[in-house]
Every structure is written in C-alpha cells, then in structure tokens.
PDB file of C-alpha atoms and ligand atoms in Angstrom:
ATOM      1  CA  UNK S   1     -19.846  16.387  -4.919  1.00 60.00           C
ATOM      2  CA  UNK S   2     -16.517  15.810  -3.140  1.00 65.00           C
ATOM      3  CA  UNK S   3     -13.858  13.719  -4.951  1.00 85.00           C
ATOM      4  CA  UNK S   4     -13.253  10.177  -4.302  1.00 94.00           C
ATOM      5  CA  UNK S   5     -10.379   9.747  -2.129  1.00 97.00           C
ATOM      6  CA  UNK S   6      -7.748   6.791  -2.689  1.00 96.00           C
ATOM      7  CA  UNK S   7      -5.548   7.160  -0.573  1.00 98.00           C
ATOM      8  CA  UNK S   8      -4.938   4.458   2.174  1.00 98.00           C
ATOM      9  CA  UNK S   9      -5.416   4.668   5.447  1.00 98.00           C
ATOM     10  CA  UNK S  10      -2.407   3.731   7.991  1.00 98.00           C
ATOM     11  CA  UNK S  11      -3.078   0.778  10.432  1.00 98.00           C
ATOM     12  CA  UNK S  12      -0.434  -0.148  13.001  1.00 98.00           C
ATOM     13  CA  UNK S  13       0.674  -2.232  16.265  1.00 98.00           C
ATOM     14  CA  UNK S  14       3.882  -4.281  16.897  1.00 98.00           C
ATOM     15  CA  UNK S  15       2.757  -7.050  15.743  1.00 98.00           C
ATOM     16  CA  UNK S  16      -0.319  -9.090  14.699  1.00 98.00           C
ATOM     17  CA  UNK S  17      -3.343  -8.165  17.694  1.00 98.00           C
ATOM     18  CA  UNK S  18      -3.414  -4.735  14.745  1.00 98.00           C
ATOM     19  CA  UNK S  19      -5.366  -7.213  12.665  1.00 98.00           C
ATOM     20  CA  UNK S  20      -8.431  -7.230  15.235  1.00 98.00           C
ATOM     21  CA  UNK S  21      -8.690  -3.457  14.861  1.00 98.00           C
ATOM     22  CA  UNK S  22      -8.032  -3.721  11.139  1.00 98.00           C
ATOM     23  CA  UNK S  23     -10.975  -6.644  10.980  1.00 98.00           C
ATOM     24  CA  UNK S  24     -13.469  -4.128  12.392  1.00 98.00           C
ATOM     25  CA  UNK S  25     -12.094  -1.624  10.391  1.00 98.00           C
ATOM     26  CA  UNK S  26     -12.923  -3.414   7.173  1.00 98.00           C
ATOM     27  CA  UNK S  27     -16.131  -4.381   8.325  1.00 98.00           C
ATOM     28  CA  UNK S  28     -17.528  -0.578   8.896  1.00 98.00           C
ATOM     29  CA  UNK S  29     -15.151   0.943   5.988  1.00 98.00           C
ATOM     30  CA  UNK S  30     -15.508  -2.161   3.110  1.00 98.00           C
ATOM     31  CA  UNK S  31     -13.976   0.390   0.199  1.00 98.00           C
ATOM     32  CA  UNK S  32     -11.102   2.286   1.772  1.00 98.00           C
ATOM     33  CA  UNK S  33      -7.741   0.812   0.994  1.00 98.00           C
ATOM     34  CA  UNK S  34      -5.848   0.116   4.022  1.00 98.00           C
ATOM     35  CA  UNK S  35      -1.429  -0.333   4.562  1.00 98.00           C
ATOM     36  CA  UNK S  36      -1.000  -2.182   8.063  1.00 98.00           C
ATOM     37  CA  UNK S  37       2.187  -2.680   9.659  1.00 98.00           C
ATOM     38  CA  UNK S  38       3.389  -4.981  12.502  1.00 98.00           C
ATOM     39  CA  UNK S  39       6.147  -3.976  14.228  1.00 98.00           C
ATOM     40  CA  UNK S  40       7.224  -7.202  15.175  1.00 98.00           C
ATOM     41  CA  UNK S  41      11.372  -6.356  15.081  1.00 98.00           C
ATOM     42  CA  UNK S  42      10.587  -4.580  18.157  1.00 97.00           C
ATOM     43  CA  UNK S  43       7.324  -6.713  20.168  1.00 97.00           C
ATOM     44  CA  UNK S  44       6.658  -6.300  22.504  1.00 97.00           C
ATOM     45  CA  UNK S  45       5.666  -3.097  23.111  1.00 97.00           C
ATOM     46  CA  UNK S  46       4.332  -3.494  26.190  1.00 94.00           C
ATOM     47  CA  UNK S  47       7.897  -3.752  27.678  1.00 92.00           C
ATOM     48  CA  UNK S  48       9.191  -0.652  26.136  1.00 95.00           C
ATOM     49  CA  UNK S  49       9.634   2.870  27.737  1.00 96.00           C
ATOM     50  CA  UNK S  50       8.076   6.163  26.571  1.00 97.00           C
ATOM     51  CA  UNK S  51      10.983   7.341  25.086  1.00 98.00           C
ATOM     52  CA  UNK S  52      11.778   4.477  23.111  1.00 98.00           C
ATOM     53  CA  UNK S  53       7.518   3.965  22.128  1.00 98.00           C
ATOM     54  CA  UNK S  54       7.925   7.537  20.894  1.00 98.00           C
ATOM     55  CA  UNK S  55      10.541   7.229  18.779  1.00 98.00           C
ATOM     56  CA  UNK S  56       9.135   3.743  17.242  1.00 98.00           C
ATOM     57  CA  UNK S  57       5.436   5.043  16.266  1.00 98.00           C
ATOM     58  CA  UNK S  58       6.993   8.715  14.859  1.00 98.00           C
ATOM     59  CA  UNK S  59       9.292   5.758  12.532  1.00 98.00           C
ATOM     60  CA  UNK S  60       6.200   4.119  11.415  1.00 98.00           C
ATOM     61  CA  UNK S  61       4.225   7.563  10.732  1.00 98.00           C
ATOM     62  CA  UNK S  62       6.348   9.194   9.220  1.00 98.00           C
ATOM     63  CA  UNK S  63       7.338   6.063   6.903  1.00 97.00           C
ATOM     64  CA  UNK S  64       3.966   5.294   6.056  1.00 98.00           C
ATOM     65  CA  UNK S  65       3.195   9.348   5.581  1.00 98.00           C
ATOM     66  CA  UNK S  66       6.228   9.575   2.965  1.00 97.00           C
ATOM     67  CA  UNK S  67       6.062   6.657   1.248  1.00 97.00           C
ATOM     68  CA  UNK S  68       2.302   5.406   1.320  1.00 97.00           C
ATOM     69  CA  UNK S  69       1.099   9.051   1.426  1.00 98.00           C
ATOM     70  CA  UNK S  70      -1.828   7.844   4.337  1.00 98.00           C
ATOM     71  CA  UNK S  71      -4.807   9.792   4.778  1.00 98.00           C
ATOM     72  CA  UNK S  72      -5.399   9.150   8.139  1.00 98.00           C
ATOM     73  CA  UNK S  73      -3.312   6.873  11.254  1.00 98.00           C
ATOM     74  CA  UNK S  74      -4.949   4.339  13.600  1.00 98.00           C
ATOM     75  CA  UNK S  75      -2.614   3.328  16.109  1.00 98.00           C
ATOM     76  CA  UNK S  76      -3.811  -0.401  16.557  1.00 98.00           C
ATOM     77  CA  UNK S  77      -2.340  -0.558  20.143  1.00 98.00           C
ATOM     78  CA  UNK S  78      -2.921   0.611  23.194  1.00 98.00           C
ATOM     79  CA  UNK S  79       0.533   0.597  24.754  1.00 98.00           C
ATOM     80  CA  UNK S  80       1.667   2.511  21.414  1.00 98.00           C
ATOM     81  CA  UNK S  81      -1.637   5.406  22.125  1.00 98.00           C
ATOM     82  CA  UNK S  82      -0.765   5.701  26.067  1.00 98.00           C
ATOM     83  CA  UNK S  83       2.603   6.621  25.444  1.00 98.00           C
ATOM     84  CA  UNK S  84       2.740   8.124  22.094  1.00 98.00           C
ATOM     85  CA  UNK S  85      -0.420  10.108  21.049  1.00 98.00           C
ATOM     86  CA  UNK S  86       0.198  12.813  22.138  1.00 98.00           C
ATOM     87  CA  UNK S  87       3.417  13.167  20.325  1.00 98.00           C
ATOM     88  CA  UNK S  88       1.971  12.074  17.061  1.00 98.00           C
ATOM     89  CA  UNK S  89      -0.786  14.607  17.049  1.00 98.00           C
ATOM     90  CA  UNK S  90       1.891  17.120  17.603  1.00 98.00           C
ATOM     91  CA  UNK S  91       4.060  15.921  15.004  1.00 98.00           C
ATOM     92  CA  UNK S  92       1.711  14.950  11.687  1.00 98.00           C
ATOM     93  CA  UNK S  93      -0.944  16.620  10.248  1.00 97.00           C
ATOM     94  CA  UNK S  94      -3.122  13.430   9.403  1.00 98.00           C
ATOM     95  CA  UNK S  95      -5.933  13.157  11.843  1.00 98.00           C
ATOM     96  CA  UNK S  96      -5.063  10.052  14.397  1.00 98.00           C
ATOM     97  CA  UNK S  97      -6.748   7.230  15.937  1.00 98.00           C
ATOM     98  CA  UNK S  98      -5.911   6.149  18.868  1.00 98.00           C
ATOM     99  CA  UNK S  99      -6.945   2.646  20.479  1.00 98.00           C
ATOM    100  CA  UNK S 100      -7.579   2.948  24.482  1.00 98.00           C
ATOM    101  CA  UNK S 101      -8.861   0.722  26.820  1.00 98.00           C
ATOM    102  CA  UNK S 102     -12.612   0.139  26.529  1.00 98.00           C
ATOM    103  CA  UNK S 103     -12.993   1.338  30.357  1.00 98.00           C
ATOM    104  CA  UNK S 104     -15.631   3.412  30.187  1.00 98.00           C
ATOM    105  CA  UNK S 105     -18.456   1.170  28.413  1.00 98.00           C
ATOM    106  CA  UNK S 106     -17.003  -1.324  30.936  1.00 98.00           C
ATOM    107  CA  UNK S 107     -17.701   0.799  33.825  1.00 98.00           C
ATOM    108  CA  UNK S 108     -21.488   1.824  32.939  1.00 97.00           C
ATOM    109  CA  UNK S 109     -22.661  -1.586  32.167  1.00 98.00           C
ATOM    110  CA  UNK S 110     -21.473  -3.462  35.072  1.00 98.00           C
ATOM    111  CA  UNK S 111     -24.233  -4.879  37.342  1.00 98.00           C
ATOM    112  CA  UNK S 112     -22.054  -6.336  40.210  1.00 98.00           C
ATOM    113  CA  UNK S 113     -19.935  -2.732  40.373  1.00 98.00           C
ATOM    114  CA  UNK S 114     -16.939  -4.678  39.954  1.00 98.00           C
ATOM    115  CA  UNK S 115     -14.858  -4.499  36.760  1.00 98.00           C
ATOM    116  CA  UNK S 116     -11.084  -5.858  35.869  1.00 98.00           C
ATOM    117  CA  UNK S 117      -8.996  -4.887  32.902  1.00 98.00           C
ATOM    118  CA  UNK S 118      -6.399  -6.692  31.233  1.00 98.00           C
ATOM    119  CA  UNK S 119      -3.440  -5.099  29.417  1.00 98.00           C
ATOM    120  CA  UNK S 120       0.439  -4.920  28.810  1.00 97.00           C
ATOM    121  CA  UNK S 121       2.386  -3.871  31.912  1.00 96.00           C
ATOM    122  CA  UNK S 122       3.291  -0.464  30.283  1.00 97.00           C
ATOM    123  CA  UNK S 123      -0.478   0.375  29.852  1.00 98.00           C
ATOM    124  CA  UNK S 124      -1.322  -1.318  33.022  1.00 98.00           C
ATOM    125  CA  UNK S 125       0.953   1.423  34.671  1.00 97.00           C
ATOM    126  CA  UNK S 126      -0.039   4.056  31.797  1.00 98.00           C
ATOM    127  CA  UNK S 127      -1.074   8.114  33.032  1.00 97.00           C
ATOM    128  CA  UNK S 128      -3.773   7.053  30.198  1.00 98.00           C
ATOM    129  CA  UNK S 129      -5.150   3.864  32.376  1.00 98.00           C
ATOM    130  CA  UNK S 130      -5.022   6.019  35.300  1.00 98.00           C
ATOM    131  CA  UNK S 131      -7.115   9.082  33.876  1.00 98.00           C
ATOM    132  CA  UNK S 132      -9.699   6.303  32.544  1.00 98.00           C
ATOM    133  CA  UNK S 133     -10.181   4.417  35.837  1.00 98.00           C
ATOM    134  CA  UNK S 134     -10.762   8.303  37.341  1.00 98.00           C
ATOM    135  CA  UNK S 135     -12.461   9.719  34.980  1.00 98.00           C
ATOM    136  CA  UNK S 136     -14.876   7.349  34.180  1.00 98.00           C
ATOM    137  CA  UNK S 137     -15.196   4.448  36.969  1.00 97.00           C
ATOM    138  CA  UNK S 138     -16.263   6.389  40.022  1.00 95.00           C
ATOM    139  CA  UNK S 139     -18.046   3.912  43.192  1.00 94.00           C
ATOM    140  CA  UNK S 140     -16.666   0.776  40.674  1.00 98.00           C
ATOM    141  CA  UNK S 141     -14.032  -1.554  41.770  1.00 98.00           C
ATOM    142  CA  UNK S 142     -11.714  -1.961  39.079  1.00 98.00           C
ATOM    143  CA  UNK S 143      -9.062  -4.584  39.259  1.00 98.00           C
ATOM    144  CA  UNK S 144      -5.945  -3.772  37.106  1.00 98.00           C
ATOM    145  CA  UNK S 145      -3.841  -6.677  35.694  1.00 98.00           C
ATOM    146  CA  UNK S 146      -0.488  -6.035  33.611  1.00 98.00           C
ATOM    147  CA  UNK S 147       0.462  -9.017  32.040  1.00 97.00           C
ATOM    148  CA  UNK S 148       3.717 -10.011  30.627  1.00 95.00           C
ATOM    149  CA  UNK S 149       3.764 -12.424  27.410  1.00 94.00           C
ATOM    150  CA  UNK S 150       0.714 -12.526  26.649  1.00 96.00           C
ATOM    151  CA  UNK S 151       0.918 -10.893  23.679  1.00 96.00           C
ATOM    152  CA  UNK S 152       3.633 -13.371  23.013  1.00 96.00           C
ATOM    153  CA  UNK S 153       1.948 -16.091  22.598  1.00 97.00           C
ATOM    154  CA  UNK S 154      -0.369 -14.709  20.141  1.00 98.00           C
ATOM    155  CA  UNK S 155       2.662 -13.273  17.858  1.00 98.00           C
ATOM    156  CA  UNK S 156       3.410 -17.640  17.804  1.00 97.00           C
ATOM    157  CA  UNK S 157      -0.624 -17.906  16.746  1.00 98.00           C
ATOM    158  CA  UNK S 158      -0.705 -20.078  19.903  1.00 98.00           C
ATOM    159  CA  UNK S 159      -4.275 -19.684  21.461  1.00 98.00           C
ATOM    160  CA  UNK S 160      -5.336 -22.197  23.582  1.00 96.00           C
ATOM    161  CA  UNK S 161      -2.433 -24.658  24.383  1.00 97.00           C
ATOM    162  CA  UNK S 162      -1.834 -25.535  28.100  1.00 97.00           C
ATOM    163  CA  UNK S 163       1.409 -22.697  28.406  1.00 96.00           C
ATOM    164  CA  UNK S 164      -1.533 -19.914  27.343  1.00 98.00           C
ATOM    165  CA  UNK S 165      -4.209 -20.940  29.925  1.00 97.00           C
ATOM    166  CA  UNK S 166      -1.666 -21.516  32.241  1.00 97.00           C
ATOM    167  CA  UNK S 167      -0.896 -17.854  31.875  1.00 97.00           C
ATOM    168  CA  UNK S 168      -4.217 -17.032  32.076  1.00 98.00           C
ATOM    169  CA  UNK S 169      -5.014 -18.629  35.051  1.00 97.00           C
ATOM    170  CA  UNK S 170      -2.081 -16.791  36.609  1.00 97.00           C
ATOM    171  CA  UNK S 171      -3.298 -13.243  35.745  1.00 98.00           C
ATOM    172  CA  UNK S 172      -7.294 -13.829  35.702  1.00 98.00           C
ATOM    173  CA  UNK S 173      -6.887 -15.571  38.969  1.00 97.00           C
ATOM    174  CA  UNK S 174      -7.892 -12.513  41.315  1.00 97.00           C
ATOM    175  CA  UNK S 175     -10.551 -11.547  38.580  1.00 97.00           C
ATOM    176  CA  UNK S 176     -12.068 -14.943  38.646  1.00 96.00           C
ATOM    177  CA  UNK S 177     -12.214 -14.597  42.267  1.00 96.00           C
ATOM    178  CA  UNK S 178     -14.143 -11.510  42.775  1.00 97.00           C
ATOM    179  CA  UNK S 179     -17.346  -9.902  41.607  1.00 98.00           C
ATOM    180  CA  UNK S 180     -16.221  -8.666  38.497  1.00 98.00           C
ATOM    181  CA  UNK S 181     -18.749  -8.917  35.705  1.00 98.00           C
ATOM    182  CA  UNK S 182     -16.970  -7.320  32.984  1.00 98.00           C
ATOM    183  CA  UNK S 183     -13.496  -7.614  31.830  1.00 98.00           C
ATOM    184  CA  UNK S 184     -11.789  -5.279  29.655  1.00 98.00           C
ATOM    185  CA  UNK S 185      -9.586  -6.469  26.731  1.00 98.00           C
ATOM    186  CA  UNK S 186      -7.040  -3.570  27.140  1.00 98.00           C
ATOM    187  CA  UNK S 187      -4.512  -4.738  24.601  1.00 98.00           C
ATOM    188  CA  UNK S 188      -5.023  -5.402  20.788  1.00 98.00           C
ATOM    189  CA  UNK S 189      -3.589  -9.201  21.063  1.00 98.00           C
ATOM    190  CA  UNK S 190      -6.311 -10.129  23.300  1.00 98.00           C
ATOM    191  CA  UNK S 191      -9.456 -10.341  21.236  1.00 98.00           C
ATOM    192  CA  UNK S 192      -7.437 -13.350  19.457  1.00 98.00           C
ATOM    193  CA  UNK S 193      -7.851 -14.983  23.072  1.00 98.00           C
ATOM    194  CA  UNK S 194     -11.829 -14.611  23.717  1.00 98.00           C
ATOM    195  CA  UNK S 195     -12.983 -17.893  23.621  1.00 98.00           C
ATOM    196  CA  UNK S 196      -9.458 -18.960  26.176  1.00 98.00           C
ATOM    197  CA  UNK S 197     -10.211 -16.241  28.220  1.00 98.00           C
ATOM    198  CA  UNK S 198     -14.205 -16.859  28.293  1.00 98.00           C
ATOM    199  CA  UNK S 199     -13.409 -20.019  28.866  1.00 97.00           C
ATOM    200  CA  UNK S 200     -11.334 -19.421  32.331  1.00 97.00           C
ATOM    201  CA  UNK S 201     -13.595 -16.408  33.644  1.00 97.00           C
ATOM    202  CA  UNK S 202     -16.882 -17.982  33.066  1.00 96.00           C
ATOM    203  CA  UNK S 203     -19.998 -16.984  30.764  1.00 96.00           C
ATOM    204  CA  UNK S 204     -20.960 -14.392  33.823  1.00 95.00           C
ATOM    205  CA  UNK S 205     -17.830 -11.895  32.725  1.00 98.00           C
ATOM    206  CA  UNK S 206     -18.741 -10.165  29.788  1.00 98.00           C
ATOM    207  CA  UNK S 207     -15.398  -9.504  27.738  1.00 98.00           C
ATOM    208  CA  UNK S 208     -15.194  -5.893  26.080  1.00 98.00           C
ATOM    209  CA  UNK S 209     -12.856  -4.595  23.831  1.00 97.00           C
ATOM    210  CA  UNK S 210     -12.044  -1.281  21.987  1.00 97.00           C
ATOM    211  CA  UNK S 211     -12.577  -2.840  18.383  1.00 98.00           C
ATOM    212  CA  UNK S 212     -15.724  -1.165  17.051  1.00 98.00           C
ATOM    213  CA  UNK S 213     -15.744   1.891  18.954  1.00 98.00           C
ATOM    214  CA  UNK S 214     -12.050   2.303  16.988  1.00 98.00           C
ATOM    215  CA  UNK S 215     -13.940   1.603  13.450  1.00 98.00           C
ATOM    216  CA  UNK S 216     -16.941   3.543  14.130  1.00 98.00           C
ATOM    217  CA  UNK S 217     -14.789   6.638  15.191  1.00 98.00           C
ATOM    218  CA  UNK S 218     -12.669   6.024  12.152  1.00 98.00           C
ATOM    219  CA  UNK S 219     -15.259   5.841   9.742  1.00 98.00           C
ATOM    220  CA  UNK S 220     -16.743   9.077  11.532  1.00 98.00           C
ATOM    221  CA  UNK S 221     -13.307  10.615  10.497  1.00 98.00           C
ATOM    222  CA  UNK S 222     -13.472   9.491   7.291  1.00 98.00           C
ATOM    223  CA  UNK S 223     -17.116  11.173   6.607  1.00 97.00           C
ATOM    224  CA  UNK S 224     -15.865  14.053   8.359  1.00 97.00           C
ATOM    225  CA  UNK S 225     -12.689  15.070   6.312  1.00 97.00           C
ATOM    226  CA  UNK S 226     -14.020  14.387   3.221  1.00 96.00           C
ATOM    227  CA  UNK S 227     -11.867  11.252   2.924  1.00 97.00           C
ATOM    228  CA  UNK S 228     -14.103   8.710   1.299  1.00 96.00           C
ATOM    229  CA  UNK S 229     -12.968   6.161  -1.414  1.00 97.00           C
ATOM    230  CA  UNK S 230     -15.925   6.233  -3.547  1.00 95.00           C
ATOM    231  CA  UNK S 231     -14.852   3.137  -5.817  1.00 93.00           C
ATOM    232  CA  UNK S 232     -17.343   0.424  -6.079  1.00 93.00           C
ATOM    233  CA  UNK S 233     -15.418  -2.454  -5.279  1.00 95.00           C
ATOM    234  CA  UNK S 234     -13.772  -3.964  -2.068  1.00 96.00           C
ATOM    235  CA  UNK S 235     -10.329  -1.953  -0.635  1.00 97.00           C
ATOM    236  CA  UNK S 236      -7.357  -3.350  -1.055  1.00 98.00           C
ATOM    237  CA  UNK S 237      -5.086  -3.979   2.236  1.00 98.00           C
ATOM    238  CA  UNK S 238      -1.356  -4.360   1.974  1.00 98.00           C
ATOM    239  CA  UNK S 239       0.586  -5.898   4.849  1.00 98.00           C
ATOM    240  CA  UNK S 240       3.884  -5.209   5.858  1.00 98.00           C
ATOM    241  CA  UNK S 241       5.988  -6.322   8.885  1.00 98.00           C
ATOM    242  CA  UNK S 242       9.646  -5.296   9.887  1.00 98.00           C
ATOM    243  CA  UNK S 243      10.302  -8.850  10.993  1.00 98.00           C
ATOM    244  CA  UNK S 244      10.041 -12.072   9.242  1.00 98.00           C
ATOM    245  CA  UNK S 245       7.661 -11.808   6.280  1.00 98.00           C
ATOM    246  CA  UNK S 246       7.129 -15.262   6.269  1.00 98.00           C
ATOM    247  CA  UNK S 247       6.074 -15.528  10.058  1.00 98.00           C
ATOM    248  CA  UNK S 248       3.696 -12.865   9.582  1.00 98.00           C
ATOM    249  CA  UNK S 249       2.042 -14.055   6.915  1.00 98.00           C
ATOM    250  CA  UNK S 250       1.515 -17.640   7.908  1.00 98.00           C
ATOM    251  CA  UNK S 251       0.414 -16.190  11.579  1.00 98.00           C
ATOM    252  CA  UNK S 252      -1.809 -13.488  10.058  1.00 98.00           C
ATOM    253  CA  UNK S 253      -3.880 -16.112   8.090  1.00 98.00           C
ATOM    254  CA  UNK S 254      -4.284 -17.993  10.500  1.00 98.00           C
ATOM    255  CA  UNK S 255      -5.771 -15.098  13.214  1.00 98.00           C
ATOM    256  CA  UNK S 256      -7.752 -13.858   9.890  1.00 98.00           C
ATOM    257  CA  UNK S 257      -8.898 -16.872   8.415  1.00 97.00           C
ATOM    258  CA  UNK S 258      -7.386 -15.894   4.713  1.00 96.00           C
ATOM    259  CA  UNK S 259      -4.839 -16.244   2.682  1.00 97.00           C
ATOM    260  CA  UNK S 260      -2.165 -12.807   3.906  1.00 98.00           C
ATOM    261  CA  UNK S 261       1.027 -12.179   1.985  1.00 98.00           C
ATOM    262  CA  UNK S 262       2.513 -10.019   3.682  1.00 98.00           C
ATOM    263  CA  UNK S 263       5.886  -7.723   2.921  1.00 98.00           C
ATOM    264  CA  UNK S 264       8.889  -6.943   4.980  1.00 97.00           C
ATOM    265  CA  UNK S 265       9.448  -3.217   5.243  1.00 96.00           C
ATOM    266  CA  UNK S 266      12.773  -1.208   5.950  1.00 88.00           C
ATOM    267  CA  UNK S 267      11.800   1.773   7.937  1.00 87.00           C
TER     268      UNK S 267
HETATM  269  N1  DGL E   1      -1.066  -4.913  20.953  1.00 67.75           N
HETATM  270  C1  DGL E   1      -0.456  -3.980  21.812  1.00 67.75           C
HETATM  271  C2  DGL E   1      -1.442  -3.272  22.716  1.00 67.75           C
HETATM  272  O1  DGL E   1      -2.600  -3.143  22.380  1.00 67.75           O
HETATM  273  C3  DGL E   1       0.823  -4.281  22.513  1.00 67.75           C
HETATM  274  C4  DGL E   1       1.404  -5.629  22.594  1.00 67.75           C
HETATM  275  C5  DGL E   1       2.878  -5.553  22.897  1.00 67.75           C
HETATM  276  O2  DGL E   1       3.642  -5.416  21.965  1.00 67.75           O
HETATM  277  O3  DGL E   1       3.257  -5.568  24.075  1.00 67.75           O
HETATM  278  O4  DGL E   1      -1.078  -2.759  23.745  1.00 67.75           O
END
C-alpha cells in the first residue's frame, strides 16, 4: 500500500480568476492540501511579455518548491501556460499543470460551425492559441477576441456593474453578431463573469471553460504518481498573495462565497 502523501499541491495565477481552477480542484481532490498564490503585485499578466512571464512563474515555482515543498504545480492561468510551460517543465522536476484554452471541446460540439474565444491579449496573440485553433478547429470559424481589463475588473470583485458590461459589449460585440454557438472562456478571471457574459451573448452561446478538464487531469496526476493524501478529513488550503493581503482576502470571499484569510508572501 503506497504511503499517504501530505504534501500540498501548488496553485497559481496573478491574481484571483486561480480560485475558479482551485474551486474545481477541491471539488474532484476534497483531501489534498492545496498553497495558492495570486500574483497580484504584478496583474495583469495578460499585458506582460514572455520574457518577463518567464521569469515571474520560475519566482513562484521555485518559491513554492523551496519553501512549501509542492508535490505537483497547476498554473491557474492561461497567459502564464502559453508563455511559460515550457520553461517550467524544463526547469522543475514536479509534474505541471497547465491551464489552456478549452478550444478543442469548443470546436467538436458546435452545431452552427462557428465558435469565438475570449482571452487576455497576450494569449489572444499566443503560438499556444494559434496551434489550438490549427490543430483542433479545422472547417470552424473561430473568432478570436483579446481583451484588455477584463481581468481587472474582477481583481476589484466588480461583476456586473454598468463599466463591466460596457466592456463586454465592446469585445462580445462581433461574437454576438455572428453564428457562434459556443464561446470559450480562455482566461481564468472569466468564469467569475458567466452569468454577465450569458447575459450579453444570449442562452444560444454555450460558455466553456478549462475548469474541470484542469481538475480531472490533476487528479489523474495525482493517482498516477502515487501522490495521494490519504487523511480522512477535508485539505487544508492556504492563500497567499504578493499584493495587499487585505484586498485579497475580502475579494477572494467574495468570488468563493467563504470566509479567505489570506497571507502576503515575499518571493
Ligand atoms: N487569469 C489569467 C489567465 O487565465 C490572466 C489574467 C491577467 O493577469 O491578465 O490568462
């Protein structure tokens, strides 16, 4: 019988939209103990070049590797997997997760053959966003949206006033328009949006995000390298953010509907 395995497991984006991976992730892996960090000294992300993006998520490995001694990384973030992945993998021996757009489901299911994703405008312009729309959306029309701010205005736990559907007007506009039956969520921040979003494209656009496919593959990892925490009770998940603590926390309760106290950390 293989040992029970304590350890946490590392959870990170630059700042809150982590917490709808780390939801899921709880949901499919209710015993493993998880550290998440938000990045928020440096959000957005989506604004940020490669070079900088690398630098950032080797910071957070490696802090979390040394000092939290993480069994495994899932890089809450899809701007932070386009341009970093690679590099991590190279880099650390933990197995990582990495969170990319949810193009493909998004691409079999559609009925009309029409599909749009949203995401940051560093993913939006991503090698990663290109090889999915290739690899995996051939006769679809796929309508690609970077969007500045948005993830903004989630960091501020503002999700419906008029400034965020007037931003969403202005960058679902040319989905609303077309054919498009599906609409991909292709940044972490945006599942704390749905019902806005629904709201402006219609209950014909099915919204998809990466979410469960992230816990599912995680848990899979889990099984796989022996990593299970066999305790009985519920993990433990300890919050950190290298911005205000204080923002975080009130923010993070809010998105998760319970009580986070969260800590600042000095990488
Ligand atoms: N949540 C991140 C993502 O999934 C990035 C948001 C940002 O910092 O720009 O891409």
């Amino acid at each position: 019988m293989p040992k029970s395995d304590d350890r946490p497991i590392g959870v990170f984006d630059s700042g809150v939209g982590g917490l709808s991976i780390l939801i899921e992730l709880k949901k499919l892996l209710p015993h493993e103990n998880f550290v998440f960090l938000a990045d928020q000294k440096y959000v957005p992300y989506g604004e940020k070049t490669k070079k900088e993006l690398v630098n950032l998520c080797v910071n957070i490995t490696d802090y979390f590797v040394k000092k939290y001694d993480i069994k495994m990384m899932v890089v809450a973030c899809n701007t932070a997997t386009c341009y970093s992945i690679k590099e991590l993998r190279q880099k650390f021996k933990i197995p990582i997760v990495g969170t990319e757009p949810a193009v493909k489901p998004a691409a079999q299911n559609t009925r009309t053959g029409v599909i749009g994703i949203i995401s940051t405008p560093a993913t939006s312009k991503s090698k990663t966003i290109k090889r999915l729309i290739t690899d995996f959306t051939h006769g679809t029309e796929v309508i690609n949206i970077g969007c500045q701010n948005l993830e903004n205005v989630v960091e501020e736990g503002d999700l419906s006033s008029s400034k965020v559907k007037a931003l969403l007007d202005k960058y679902l506009s040319e989905i609303k328009n077309s054919k498009a039956d599906r609409l991909v969520l292709g940044c972490t921040h945006y599942p704390f949006l749905r019902e806005t979003i629904q709201k402006r494209v219609g209950g014909k656009v099915k919204l998809i995000d990466s979410g469960k496919a992230i816990a599912k593959h995680t848990k899979f990892l889990v099984i796989k390298n022996r990593f299970k925490n066999k305790q009985a009770g519920r993990g433990k998940t300890t919050y950190f953010t290298t911005g205000n603590a204080q923002r975080f926390s009130k923010v993070a309760s809010k998105l998760l509907g319970a009580k986070v106290v969260a800590f600042q950390a000095k990488l």
